[in-house]
Every structure is written in C-alpha cells, then in structure tokens.
Coordinates of C-alpha atoms in Angstrom, one line a residue:
Chain A
M16 CA 0.8 0.0 -0.4
G17 CA 0.9 3.5 -0.8
I18 CA 1.5 7.0 0.9
R19 CA -2.1 7.7 -0.5
Q20 CA -3.5 4.4 0.0
Y21 CA -2.4 5.2 3.8
A22 CA -3.1 8.5 4.2
R23 CA -7.0 7.7 2.7
A24 CA -8.0 5.5 4.3
I25 CA -7.4 7.0 8.2
G26 CA -8.9 9.9 5.9
R27 CA -12.5 7.9 5.8
M28 CA -11.1 6.1 9.4
I29 CA -11.8 10.6 10.2
Q30 CA -15.1 11.3 8.8
S31 CA -17.4 7.9 10.3
F32 CA -16.4 9.4 13.6
G33 CA -18.2 13.0 12.3
N34 CA -18.3 15.3 14.1
T35 CA -19.4 14.0 17.7
M36 CA -16.6 14.8 20.7
T37 CA -15.4 11.1 19.9
G38 CA -14.1 11.9 16.7
Y39 CA -13.0 15.3 17.8
I40 CA -10.5 13.5 20.2
I41 CA -9.8 10.9 18.0
R42 CA -8.4 13.4 14.9
R43 CA -6.8 15.8 17.6
L44 CA -4.6 13.1 18.9
I45 CA -3.6 11.2 15.0
G46 CA -3.0 15.4 14.3
V47 CA -0.9 14.8 18.2
V48 CA 1.1 11.8 16.8
L49 CA 1.8 13.2 13.9
V50 CA 3.2 16.7 14.2
L51 CA 5.1 14.8 17.1
M52 CA 6.8 12.1 14.2
V53 CA 7.0 15.7 11.8
V54 CA 9.7 17.8 14.9
C55 CA 10.8 14.0 15.1
Y56 CA 11.6 13.2 12.2
I57 CA 12.8 17.2 11.0
T58 CA 15.2 16.9 14.0
F59 CA 16.9 13.7 13.0
W60 CA 17.7 15.8 9.5
L61 CA 18.7 18.7 11.4
I62 CA 21.8 16.7 13.4
H63 CA 22.5 14.8 10.4
A64 CA 23.1 18.5 8.2
A65 CA 25.0 20.2 11.8
P66 CA 28.7 20.5 11.8
G67 CA 30.4 18.7 15.3
N68 CA 29.0 16.4 17.8
F69 CA 29.5 16.1 21.1
L70 CA 33.2 16.7 21.9
D71 CA 33.7 19.6 19.8
V72 CA 31.2 21.0 21.5
T73 CA 32.5 20.1 24.9
R74 CA 36.7 20.6 22.9
L75 CA 35.2 24.5 22.0
Q76 CA 33.7 24.7 25.6
G77 CA 37.3 24.0 27.4
F78 CA 35.4 21.5 29.6
I79 CA 35.6 17.4 30.2
A80 CA 32.8 15.6 32.3
G81 CA 32.6 12.9 33.3
D82 CA 34.9 10.0 31.4
Q83 CA 36.0 10.8 28.1
V84 CA 36.8 7.1 27.3
T85 CA 33.4 5.9 28.3
Q86 CA 31.6 9.1 26.3
Q87 CA 32.9 7.9 23.4
Q88 CA 32.1 4.6 23.8
I89 CA 28.9 6.0 24.1
M90 CA 28.6 7.8 20.9
G91 CA 30.4 5.2 19.1
Q92 CA 26.8 3.6 20.5
W93 CA 24.4 5.5 19.3
E94 CA 26.5 6.3 16.2
D95 CA 26.4 2.7 14.7
R96 CA 22.6 2.8 16.2
F97 CA 21.6 6.5 14.6
G98 CA 25.2 7.4 13.5
S99 CA 25.8 9.3 10.4
N100 CA 26.9 6.5 8.3
K101 CA 23.4 5.6 8.6
P102 CA 20.3 7.1 6.0
V103 CA 17.6 9.7 8.4
N104 CA 15.0 6.9 7.7
V105 CA 16.7 3.9 9.5
Q106 CA 18.1 6.3 12.5
Y107 CA 14.0 7.5 12.7
V108 CA 13.2 4.1 13.2
R109 CA 14.8 3.3 15.6
F110 CA 14.5 5.8 16.7
I111 CA 9.8 5.6 17.0
K112 CA 11.0 2.0 18.5
D113 CA 12.9 2.8 21.3
T114 CA 9.5 6.0 22.2
V115 CA 7.4 3.1 22.3
T116 CA 8.8 1.1 24.5
F117 CA 10.3 3.3 26.5
N118 CA 14.2 2.8 25.8
F119 CA 16.6 4.9 24.3
G120 CA 19.8 4.7 26.6
P121 CA 22.6 7.1 28.0
S122 CA 23.7 10.3 27.1
F123 CA 27.0 11.7 25.9
R124 CA 27.5 13.1 29.1
Y125 CA 25.9 11.6 32.1
P126 CA 27.3 8.1 30.9
N127 CA 26.2 6.5 33.0
R128 CA 22.4 7.4 33.3
T129 CA 20.3 5.8 31.4
I130 CA 18.2 8.8 29.2
E131 CA 14.8 7.2 31.2
T132 CA 16.3 7.6 34.0
M133 CA 16.9 11.0 33.3
I134 CA 12.9 11.7 33.1
R135 CA 11.8 9.6 35.0
E136 CA 13.7 12.8 37.9
G137 CA 14.3 15.1 35.8
F138 CA 10.1 15.3 34.9
P139 CA 7.8 15.7 38.2
V140 CA 10.7 18.0 39.3
S141 CA 9.7 20.6 35.6
F142 CA 6.0 19.2 36.5
S143 CA 5.4 19.4 39.3
L144 CA 7.3 23.6 38.9
A145 CA 5.0 24.2 36.6
L146 CA 1.5 23.0 38.6
L147 CA 2.9 24.9 41.6
S148 CA 3.3 28.2 39.5
V149 CA 0.2 28.2 38.6
A150 CA -1.4 27.5 40.9
V151 CA 0.0 30.2 42.7
A152 CA -0.7 32.7 40.0
F153 CA -4.5 31.5 40.6
L154 CA -4.2 32.0 44.4
I155 CA -3.1 35.8 43.5
G156 CA -4.6 36.9 39.7
A157 CA -7.4 35.8 40.7
P158 CA -8.3 38.0 43.7
L159 CA -6.7 40.9 41.9
G160 CA -9.0 40.1 38.9
I161 CA -12.0 40.2 41.3
L162 CA -11.3 43.7 43.2
A163 CA -10.2 44.8 39.4
A164 CA -14.0 44.2 38.8
L165 CA -16.0 45.1 41.4
R166 CA -14.1 48.6 41.8
R167 CA -13.5 48.9 37.8
N168 CA -12.5 53.2 36.8
T169 CA -11.3 53.1 40.2
W170 CA -7.9 53.6 41.1
M171 CA -7.3 50.9 42.6
D172 CA -8.5 49.3 38.9
R173 CA -6.2 51.1 36.3
T174 CA -3.4 49.7 38.7
C175 CA -4.5 46.0 38.7
V176 CA -4.9 46.5 35.2
T177 CA -1.8 48.6 33.9
L178 CA 1.3 46.7 36.3
A179 CA -0.5 43.7 35.0
M180 CA 0.1 43.8 31.6
G181 CA 3.9 45.4 32.7
G182 CA 4.1 42.2 33.9
Q183 CA 2.9 40.0 31.9
C184 CA 5.4 41.7 29.2
I185 CA 8.5 40.5 30.8
P186 CA 10.7 37.4 30.5
P187 CA 11.1 35.2 33.0
Y188 CA 14.8 34.6 32.7
V189 CA 14.7 38.4 33.5
I190 CA 12.9 37.7 36.1
A191 CA 14.9 35.6 37.5
L192 CA 17.7 36.7 37.7
G193 CA 15.9 39.8 39.2
L194 CA 14.6 37.5 42.3
Q195 CA 18.6 35.5 41.9
L196 CA 19.8 39.7 42.7
L197 CA 17.6 41.0 44.8
L198 CA 16.9 38.5 47.3
S199 CA 20.3 36.8 47.5
V200 CA 22.6 39.2 46.7
Y201 CA 21.4 42.1 48.3
L202 CA 18.6 40.7 51.3
G203 CA 20.4 37.7 51.8
W204 CA 17.3 36.1 52.2
L205 CA 17.5 32.7 49.6
P206 CA 20.6 30.6 48.8
T207 CA 21.0 32.2 44.7
S208 CA 20.5 28.9 43.3
G209 CA 20.5 24.4 44.0
W210 CA 17.7 22.0 44.7
G211 CA 16.0 19.8 47.2
H212 CA 15.7 22.1 49.9
G213 CA 11.9 24.4 50.7
R214 CA 13.4 27.3 49.9
N215 CA 14.7 26.0 46.1
F216 CA 11.6 26.0 44.7
I217 CA 10.6 29.7 46.0
M218 CA 12.3 31.9 43.6
P219 CA 11.9 29.4 40.4
V220 CA 7.8 29.4 41.2
L221 CA 7.3 33.3 41.9
A222 CA 9.6 33.8 38.7
L223 CA 7.5 30.9 36.7
A224 CA 3.9 32.9 38.5
I225 CA 4.6 36.4 37.7
A226 CA 3.5 36.1 34.4
P227 CA 0.7 34.0 34.3
I228 CA -0.7 35.7 36.9
A229 CA -0.8 38.9 35.0
I230 CA -3.5 36.9 32.3
I231 CA -4.9 35.6 34.7
V232 CA -5.5 39.1 36.0
R233 CA -6.3 40.5 33.1
Y234 CA -8.4 37.9 31.8
M235 CA -10.5 37.1 36.0
R236 CA -11.5 40.6 34.8
T237 CA -13.2 40.8 32.3
S238 CA -14.3 38.0 33.2
M239 CA -16.4 38.3 35.7
I240 CA -17.1 42.5 34.5
T241 CA -19.3 39.6 32.2
T242 CA -20.9 37.9 35.4
M243 CA -22.6 41.5 36.4
N244 CA -23.7 42.2 33.3
E245 CA -25.7 39.9 33.0
S246 CA -30.0 39.3 33.7
Y247 CA -29.4 36.0 36.0
I248 CA -27.3 38.3 38.3
R249 CA -29.5 41.6 37.9
T250 CA -32.3 39.0 39.9
A251 CA -30.4 38.2 42.4
W252 CA -30.3 41.3 43.0
A253 CA -33.5 42.3 43.0
K254 CA -34.4 38.5 44.9
G255 CA -32.2 41.4 47.4
G256 CA -29.2 39.0 47.8
S257 CA -26.5 40.3 50.4
P258 CA -23.9 41.5 48.2
M259 CA -22.2 38.3 49.5
A260 CA -24.6 35.9 48.1
V261 CA -24.9 37.6 44.9
I262 CA -21.1 37.3 44.3
G263 CA -19.9 34.6 45.8
N264 CA -23.0 32.5 45.3
H265 CA -24.0 33.0 41.2
A266 CA -20.8 35.8 40.0
L267 CA -17.3 34.2 40.9
R268 CA -19.1 30.9 40.6
N269 CA -20.3 32.2 36.7
S270 CA -17.1 33.5 36.2
L271 CA -14.3 31.2 37.2
I272 CA -15.3 28.7 34.2
P273 CA -13.7 29.9 31.7
L274 CA -10.5 30.4 33.6
I275 CA -9.8 26.7 33.2
T276 CA -8.9 27.8 29.4
V277 CA -6.4 30.2 30.7
M278 CA -5.0 27.9 32.9
G279 CA -4.3 24.8 31.4
P280 CA -2.3 25.9 28.7
Q281 CA -0.5 28.1 30.8
V282 CA 0.4 24.8 32.8
G283 CA 2.6 24.2 29.4
T284 CA 4.5 27.4 28.6
M285 CA 5.3 27.2 32.0
L286 CA 7.1 23.5 31.1
V287 CA 8.7 25.6 28.5
G288 CA 9.7 28.2 31.2
T289 CA 10.8 25.4 32.5
V290 CA 14.5 25.3 30.6
W291 CA 15.3 28.9 31.5
I292 CA 14.6 28.9 35.1
E293 CA 16.0 25.3 35.7
T294 CA 19.4 26.4 34.3
I295 CA 19.1 30.2 35.4
Y296 CA 18.4 27.9 39.0
R297 CA 20.8 24.6 38.8
V298 CA 17.5 23.1 39.2
P299 CA 18.7 19.1 37.7
G300 CA 14.6 19.2 35.9
L301 CA 14.1 18.1 32.5
G302 CA 14.0 21.6 30.7
R303 CA 17.8 22.2 32.0
Y304 CA 18.4 19.0 30.5
F305 CA 17.0 19.5 27.7
A306 CA 18.8 23.2 27.3
T307 CA 22.9 21.5 28.1
A308 CA 21.1 19.1 26.0
A309 CA 20.8 20.9 23.0
T310 CA 24.2 23.1 23.2
D311 CA 26.4 20.8 24.0
R312 CA 24.9 18.3 20.9
D313 CA 23.8 16.1 23.4
Y314 CA 22.2 13.8 20.9
P315 CA 19.7 11.3 22.7
L316 CA 19.2 13.5 26.6
M317 CA 17.9 16.4 23.6
I318 CA 15.8 14.0 21.5
A319 CA 14.3 12.0 23.5
S320 CA 14.2 14.7 26.2
L321 CA 12.6 17.2 23.2
M322 CA 9.8 14.2 22.8
F323 CA 9.1 14.1 25.4
L324 CA 8.5 17.8 27.0
A325 CA 6.4 17.7 23.3
A326 CA 3.6 15.4 23.8
T327 CA 3.3 16.2 27.5
I328 CA 2.0 19.9 26.2
S329 CA 0.1 19.0 23.2
I330 CA -2.1 16.4 25.4
M331 CA -2.0 17.9 28.1
N332 CA -3.6 21.6 25.6
L333 CA -5.8 18.6 23.9
L334 CA -7.3 18.0 27.6
V335 CA -8.1 21.9 27.6
D336 CA -9.9 21.9 24.5
I337 CA -11.9 19.0 24.8
S338 CA -12.7 20.1 29.1
Y339 CA -13.8 22.9 27.0
R340 CA -15.7 21.9 25.2
I341 CA -17.1 19.4 28.0
I342 CA -18.0 23.1 30.0
D343 CA -19.1 24.8 26.8
P344 CA -22.0 22.9 24.3
R345 CA -21.9 25.2 21.4
L346 CA -18.6 24.8 21.7
R347 CA -19.1 21.6 20.0
N348 CA -21.5 21.8 16.9
E349 CA -18.5 24.0 15.2
G350 CA -17.2 21.4 12.4
G351 CA -13.4 20.5 13.5
Chain B
M66 CA -8.3 58.4 4.6
G67 CA -10.6 59.1 7.6
Y68 CA -10.9 55.8 9.0
W69 CA -7.3 55.8 9.8
R70 CA -7.9 59.8 10.7
Q71 CA -10.0 59.1 13.3
V72 CA -7.5 55.6 15.1
L73 CA -5.3 58.4 15.6
T74 CA -7.5 60.7 17.4
R75 CA -8.3 58.0 19.2
L76 CA -5.0 56.6 19.5
S77 CA -3.7 60.5 20.8
R78 CA -5.9 59.8 23.1
N79 CA -4.5 57.9 24.6
R80 CA -1.6 58.7 26.7
L81 CA 0.2 55.8 27.5
A82 CA 0.2 54.4 24.3
L83 CA 1.5 57.7 22.8
V84 CA 4.6 57.8 24.8
C85 CA 5.5 54.3 24.1
G86 CA 4.6 55.1 20.5
V87 CA 7.2 58.4 20.7
F88 CA 9.6 56.1 21.8
V89 CA 9.5 52.5 20.1
A90 CA 10.0 55.1 17.4
A91 CA 12.5 56.5 19.3
L92 CA 13.4 53.5 19.9
V93 CA 14.0 52.0 16.1
A94 CA 15.4 55.6 15.5
V95 CA 18.7 54.7 17.7
S96 CA 18.5 51.0 16.4
A97 CA 18.9 51.9 12.9
L98 CA 21.4 55.2 13.8
A99 CA 23.3 52.7 16.1
P100 CA 26.4 53.3 14.0
Y101 CA 27.2 56.7 13.7
I102 CA 25.5 57.1 17.0
T103 CA 28.1 54.2 19.3
P104 CA 30.5 55.8 20.9
Y105 CA 31.9 52.2 20.0
A106 CA 32.3 49.0 18.5
Y107 CA 30.4 46.7 19.7
N108 CA 33.4 44.6 19.9
E109 CA 35.5 46.8 21.3
A110 CA 37.5 45.7 23.7
H111 CA 39.8 47.8 25.9
L112 CA 42.6 45.8 27.8
G113 CA 43.5 46.6 31.4
P114 CA 42.5 46.6 34.7
E115 CA 41.7 50.5 33.9
S116 CA 39.0 49.6 31.4
S117 CA 37.1 46.4 32.3
Y118 CA 34.3 46.4 34.4
Q119 CA 34.1 50.4 35.6
P120 CA 31.0 51.1 36.5
P121 CA 28.9 53.5 34.6
S122 CA 30.9 57.1 33.7
L123 CA 31.5 59.3 31.5
K124 CA 33.7 57.9 29.4
Y125 CA 31.9 54.6 29.7
W126 CA 28.1 55.5 30.3
M127 CA 26.0 52.1 31.0
G128 CA 30.1 51.1 32.2
T129 CA 32.2 48.3 31.1
D130 CA 32.4 44.2 30.5
D131 CA 34.6 41.6 31.6
L132 CA 36.5 42.6 28.2
G133 CA 36.4 46.5 28.9
R134 CA 33.6 46.6 26.6
D135 CA 31.0 50.0 26.8
L136 CA 27.3 48.1 27.6
F137 CA 26.1 51.2 26.3
S138 CA 26.9 50.3 22.7
R139 CA 26.2 46.6 22.9
L140 CA 22.9 47.3 24.2
I141 CA 22.7 49.4 21.0
Y142 CA 23.6 47.0 18.8
S143 CA 21.8 44.2 20.7
L144 CA 18.9 46.3 19.8
R145 CA 19.3 47.0 16.4
N146 CA 20.0 43.1 15.8
A147 CA 17.0 42.3 18.4
L148 CA 14.4 44.6 15.7
I149 CA 16.1 43.0 12.6
I150 CA 16.0 39.2 14.4
S151 CA 11.9 39.6 15.2
L152 CA 11.1 41.4 12.3
G153 CA 12.4 39.0 9.6
G154 CA 10.9 36.6 11.6
T155 CA 7.5 39.0 11.7
F156 CA 7.8 39.0 7.8
L157 CA 8.3 35.1 7.6
S158 CA 5.6 34.3 10.3
L159 CA 2.9 36.9 7.8
L160 CA 4.5 34.6 4.4
I161 CA 4.0 31.4 6.3
G162 CA 1.1 32.4 7.6
G163 CA -0.4 34.5 6.5
F164 CA -0.6 32.7 2.9
L165 CA -2.3 30.0 4.9
G166 CA -4.6 31.4 6.6
A167 CA -5.5 33.6 3.7
W168 CA -6.2 30.2 2.2
A169 CA -8.5 29.0 4.3
G170 CA -10.4 31.4 4.8
Y171 CA -10.6 31.4 0.5
A172 CA -10.9 28.4 -0.3
G173 CA -13.1 27.4 2.4
G174 CA -14.7 24.0 2.6
R175 CA -12.8 20.5 3.0
T176 CA -9.4 22.9 2.6
D177 CA -10.3 25.3 5.0
F178 CA -10.9 22.1 7.8
I179 CA -7.2 19.9 7.4
I180 CA -5.7 23.5 7.7
M181 CA -7.0 25.1 10.2
R182 CA -6.5 21.5 12.3
F183 CA -2.9 21.0 11.2
T184 CA -2.8 25.3 13.1
D185 CA -5.2 23.7 15.7
V186 CA -2.5 20.7 16.5
V187 CA 0.9 23.4 15.9
F188 CA -0.3 25.9 18.5
A189 CA -0.4 23.4 21.6
F190 CA 3.2 22.1 20.6
P191 CA 5.8 24.2 22.5
S192 CA 7.5 26.0 19.5
F193 CA 10.7 26.8 21.3
L194 CA 11.5 23.7 21.9
F195 CA 11.5 23.9 18.2
S196 CA 12.6 26.4 18.0
I197 CA 16.3 25.1 20.0
I198 CA 16.3 22.4 18.1
L199 CA 16.0 24.5 14.9
V200 CA 19.2 26.3 16.1
S201 CA 20.8 23.7 17.6
G202 CA 20.3 22.2 13.7
L203 CA 21.7 25.0 11.4
G204 CA 23.4 27.3 13.9
R205 CA 23.2 30.5 15.3
G206 CA 23.2 32.6 12.2
F207 CA 20.9 35.7 11.2
P208 CA 18.6 33.3 8.9
T209 CA 18.5 30.4 11.3
M210 CA 17.2 33.2 13.9
F211 CA 14.6 34.2 11.6
L212 CA 12.7 31.1 11.0
A213 CA 13.0 30.6 14.8
V214 CA 11.3 33.5 16.0
G215 CA 8.9 32.9 12.9
A216 CA 8.2 29.8 13.9
T217 CA 7.2 30.4 17.0
S218 CA 4.4 32.8 15.3
W219 CA 2.8 32.0 12.0
V220 CA -0.5 29.8 13.3
G221 CA -1.3 32.9 15.6
M222 CA -1.6 34.9 12.0
A223 CA -2.9 31.7 9.9
R224 CA -5.8 32.3 12.7
L225 CA -6.2 35.5 11.9
M226 CA -5.9 35.8 8.6
R227 CA -8.4 33.5 8.0
G228 CA -10.6 34.9 10.1
Q229 CA -10.2 38.1 8.5
V230 CA -10.9 36.4 4.8
I231 CA -14.1 34.5 5.7
S232 CA -15.6 38.2 7.4
V233 CA -14.9 40.2 3.6
K234 CA -15.5 37.4 1.5
G235 CA -19.0 37.4 2.0
L236 CA -19.5 41.2 2.5
E237 CA -21.3 42.8 -1.3
Y238 CA -18.1 44.6 -3.4
V239 CA -16.8 41.3 -3.1
E240 CA -19.5 39.6 -4.7
L241 CA -19.7 41.8 -6.6
A242 CA -16.3 41.7 -8.4
R243 CA -15.8 38.5 -8.6
S244 CA -19.0 37.9 -10.0
L245 CA -17.3 40.2 -12.5
G246 CA -14.7 37.4 -12.8
A247 CA -11.8 38.7 -10.9
S248 CA -9.4 36.0 -10.0
G249 CA -9.0 34.6 -6.7
F250 CA -5.6 36.7 -6.3
H251 CA -7.1 39.8 -7.0
I252 CA -10.0 39.3 -5.2
I253 CA -7.5 38.7 -1.9
T254 CA -5.3 41.5 -2.5
K255 CA -7.7 44.2 -4.3
Y256 CA -10.2 43.8 -1.4
I257 CA -9.0 41.4 1.9
L258 CA -5.7 43.0 2.7
P259 CA -6.3 46.4 3.2
N260 CA -9.6 45.5 4.8
T261 CA -7.7 43.0 7.8
L262 CA -4.9 46.1 7.0
G263 CA -6.3 46.9 11.0
P264 CA -5.8 44.0 13.0
L265 CA -2.5 43.1 10.8
I266 CA -1.1 46.2 12.1
V267 CA -1.8 45.1 15.4
T268 CA -0.4 41.4 15.7
I269 CA 2.5 43.0 14.2
T270 CA 3.4 45.0 17.7
F271 CA 2.8 42.0 19.5
S272 CA 5.0 40.2 17.8
I273 CA 7.9 41.9 18.3
P274 CA 8.5 41.2 21.4
G275 CA 7.1 38.3 21.3
G276 CA 10.0 37.9 18.3
M277 CA 12.1 39.1 20.5
M278 CA 12.0 37.5 24.4
V279 CA 12.5 34.7 21.8
E280 CA 15.8 35.3 20.8
S281 CA 17.5 36.8 23.3
G282 CA 14.7 33.6 25.3
L283 CA 17.7 31.6 22.4
S284 CA 20.4 33.5 23.4
I285 CA 20.3 33.6 27.3
L286 CA 20.7 29.6 26.6
G287 CA 23.2 30.0 24.8
M288 CA 21.9 29.6 21.7
G289 CA 20.9 32.9 19.8
V290 CA 22.6 35.0 17.5
Q291 CA 27.3 34.1 17.7
P292 CA 29.2 36.1 20.5
P293 CA 30.3 39.3 20.5
I294 CA 27.5 39.9 18.1
P295 CA 24.8 41.2 20.7
S296 CA 22.0 40.7 22.1
F297 CA 20.1 41.6 25.0
G298 CA 20.7 37.3 26.1
T299 CA 23.7 36.8 26.3
I300 CA 24.9 40.6 28.3
I301 CA 22.1 39.8 30.6
A302 CA 23.5 36.1 30.9
D303 CA 27.2 37.3 31.0
G304 CA 25.6 40.4 33.6
A305 CA 24.7 37.5 35.4
A306 CA 27.7 35.2 35.7
A307 CA 28.7 38.7 37.4
M308 CA 25.9 40.2 39.3
R309 CA 27.9 39.6 43.1
S310 CA 30.3 42.1 41.8
Y311 CA 28.8 44.3 39.6
P312 CA 25.5 44.9 39.4
H313 CA 25.4 47.8 36.7
L314 CA 26.1 44.8 34.3
L315 CA 22.8 42.5 35.0
V316 CA 20.6 45.6 36.0
F317 CA 21.1 47.8 32.5
P318 CA 20.4 45.2 30.3
S319 CA 17.9 43.8 32.1
V320 CA 15.9 46.8 32.1
L321 CA 16.5 48.4 29.1
F322 CA 15.1 45.2 27.5
T323 CA 12.6 45.1 29.7
I324 CA 11.6 48.7 28.7
T325 CA 10.9 48.2 25.1
L326 CA 9.2 45.3 24.8
M327 CA 6.4 46.6 27.5
A328 CA 6.7 50.1 24.9
F329 CA 5.2 47.8 22.2
T330 CA 3.4 45.3 23.7
F331 CA 1.7 48.8 25.4
L332 CA 1.4 50.8 21.8
G333 CA -0.1 47.4 20.4
D334 CA -3.0 47.7 22.8
G335 CA -3.8 51.3 22.2
L336 CA -3.8 50.6 18.5
Q337 CA -6.2 47.5 18.8
D338 CA -7.8 49.8 21.5
A339 CA -8.1 53.2 18.6
L340 CA -9.0 50.3 16.0
S341 CA -12.0 48.8 18.8
M342 CA -11.2 45.9 18.3
N343 CA -11.0 45.3 22.1
R344 CA -14.0 44.2 22.4
K345 CA -14.4 42.2 25.7
G346 CA -15.4 44.0 28.7
D347 CA -14.5 47.4 28.0

C-alpha cells in the first residue's frame, strides 16, 4: 500500500466519526502524533546536517565532564544505532521503536545514567514547578482580578490592569535573575541556586508565576465584568441578595469556569519556561537537561527530552480543549 | 482616509500608548542609526585594569564588561539585532501564516478544515522547544533566527488572516467582484488585504516583542546569535555571571530590554483599542 492509500484510509476513518466528541478527540490525537513524528524527523535531519558533535563542543567549551573514554564508547554506540553512516529514515524508525518501548539508552554527558531514569527523575521536578507556579498564579491573580472588576474604573482597577499588562511583558528569565539579585545577593534571604530544600522552590515558582498572574488578573477581571452584567445577576440583586451571596454564589462561580481555558495552557507554557528557570537556578529538571543537551549536542538526551516535553504539552493542551468543549456545549457543534 | 485619521485621534487620546509610540519610534531610529550614535564599536575591547568592569561614567555611560567593552554601545547594537531578528521573523510568519490563513479562509470547505486542524495541532505544540532544535541543527546565524522566531508565531497570523478573509468574503462588493470574474488573487490583494490592514498592524506590533523574547530567550541559553554579535540575552547572561560584584552589568540590560518589550506591548494595546478590536469588556 502506498502513502496515498494510507492517507485515504485514515481520512475515511476520521470522517466516519463525524462531528462527535470521540471524532474530535481522535482527530486531534492523530494530529498530535503526526506533528510529533514530523518534528522528530526534522530533528534527525538537522542532526545529520549539523557540523560538529558532542566531543567538539565540549572540547571547545574547554570542559570535560566525566570519563571521556566511556563517553566515546557511548557515542560509538549511538553512531552504531543512529550514526551518520545510516540514512535518516533508518535512524528515525529505530528511534520510534525506542520511544514506544521507552528505552533510549545512555546520554553522552552522563554515560552512567540512562535517559529513561533522567526523564523519570527530571520530569516530576519540572512538572511540579509548572503546576505550582500556575497554582500560585491563580491564588494571587484571581482575587486581584475580582477586586479590579468590583472596583471598576477606580485607581485600584487601573493599577491592577496596568501592572498586569507590564508583568506580562517581562520574560521569566529576566524576573528570575532580578529575584536572584534582590533576594539572594542583596538581602541574602534565599540561596542563589540549588535544589533539595523547600527554600529552593520559592524563587523558581515566583519567577514562573509572574506572567500567568498577569494573564489571570486580566482574564478574571473581564470575565467577572461580563458576568456581573448578566441578567441572572440582576435577578439575584432584585431578589434582595446580599453582596456576599450574589457575588459569591452567582458571579464568582460563573466567571471562574472560563478561567480553566486560560490556566490549562499556562501549565504547558510554564513547562517550557522551566528550560530557562531550571538553567538559571540549577534545578535538576527535564527543562535543564533539554537546554544543556541542545547546547552540548548530546543528541540522545536532546531528542528524548524534546519528544517527552512536547508530547506532554501537546496532550495537556488537547485535554484543555476537550474540557472546554464539555463545559461550553456551544462549541461542540462547530466543525472540528 | 477618514478612517485612519479617526484611529490616530483615538490613539492620541490614550496617553500611555502615545508615549510608548514615541518611545518605539525613538528605539527604531536609534537602532537604525546605531553606527553613528554609539560611542564605541560593539566588539571594541579596552583591555587593562582601568577599562574592564568599569562603573557607569562619562566615558562609558553604562560601564564596561569583562573585556572592557562599552555596555551602552553593545546594548544599542543588541536592540538593533533584536529588531532585525523579530522583524525578519515576523515577516516570515506573515508569509507562511498569511498565506495559509488566507487560503483556508478563501477556499473554505475541506481545505479550510484540513489547514485549520493542522494549525490547531501546531498551536498546541511548544514551538520554542522546536526553535532550540532548529538553532542546534542550523547554526547560530541570522537566517536561523528568522526561522526560529517565525516558527513560533505563524499560527496566530494564520488564524487572524482566516478570520478576516471569511468576514470580508461575504461582503457584497467582494461578491460583485467575483461575479464580474475577478480572480482569487485579485480579490485577496485588492479587497481583502486592505480590509485586514488594521488587525494586521496590531498583530505585527505584538509579534515584535514576542520575537525579541524568543531571540533573547535563545541567546540566554547560549543558542542565540554567535558572540561577539551582541544580543540582550547574551549580555544579560554575562551580567548574571558577574551580578555579585558588578550588578550594573545585569541591571542595565534587563531594564532596557524590559522597557523595550513594554513599549511595544502597550503601543499594540493602544492600537488595538484605537482600532476598536477590543470587544471584551471595555
């Protein structure tokens, strides 16, 4: 069967689900897998095209970590499996096999550890950083947004909105370094970097949380303003409800729901942010592994961590879209 | 052009956006005239204990770095490079996204469906990670940077273009043109593009700081343009390494970079209000 027939068969299968929720999920899942496979293919192709390798780079950096003989052995193994003497397609199929069986072998820089264990240990670190920062952002951002909405067009509202707009513009790495300068170097309250102690969480989470705080404030404010203008809120006031009852029972609940759509993708964005944050604070998470692997040309680790992070984020964003459809039935009938 | 005059009046009433607009114009002018403005060349090293790690002075406005290079000159050139890269990347994303979006919106039906499902999936993909891979494979030149920036932002362009095309497609004068036998290309360039100009300007204004963040985000990881070509990311990373003893090397670039990003974003926001695209709330 040629590619054309395959495509047609898949197309028929997709169409047979029609415009249902299952059809939507299956279509999106197929899309995610396809994009991951294409990106993976491009990566292998780029590795082929790129000049220099891991040893050249480490030599250039004047940095030799660990045992060079073992590293060369590992590189030899990698060459055997994915080497430049093999066509990209062969490497690619081999890698897909490794991915499916979750068996990537050792990395160049850390020849004594397999990539599976690095992902297993590093991913929970990055993921908990991302989740925590979004949670913190919600706890700070949502009350501020509600306050701004209830005190609309006062100085409080304007300060919140302007600060939020500004906060959204500061990249996480600038915040991270600024916090380091302020909290560790000047005030000496926190260690500049490191991992393992509860205090090590504070700065990374704060640095990541600023941008989502800003987004949540703005979104919460608009959502709250829209809800407060709804007719059922007017009815609740007319029934003589106290401000606590009207705002707490009716307005708050209905304006919190759409917030899920904003916060879900933020977890993915934060996961990407860990690439910088973990590098700056020397956190042994998957984001930092990916960053160093890419600069070092530690190909096995680079591809595996890229695929793992990208798959997680893509699937998480898919879950957000699905939950949005469940919450808002109007979207269900719109094509795709 | 009564419409555009109206937009300008509305923009000039927004004081913050106006200030940011003037500031952005100044930034663009300074980076265009960088070779004439900067007191030193970006890679001009002044070696010796009296030149390296200097605090701000009349001779070196923002001090010097470890090699005795003038920080002010290097920052102006960083700004110039950041602008070039983000504009190049925006142009690229405009080409890819604009084309795909316009095609999807104009063709409709199955073509539209396939293209938009594709953009959905790409939108969910963490494109910055892909940019890192691109740089690690293609090297650290400017064209790679254009690609790295363009790859992260074309999806938004595609969605915008599609929406605009669909909203204009049904208008009577476009149907008239079609019934008179105008080609698709003619309709898109003559009727649809002018109508999408406003939203397009807003999107471009927003995508410039986005591109700058990608560019410096890459170079802070050591994956931006090759040193000694200055970039905010590299300078900030170097400043971070020296922050204990010479905090000005971190503070000046971080503040200038942040102000630049804010100016573009606030200007974009003002433009959006002036074009009354902001339908949410007020």
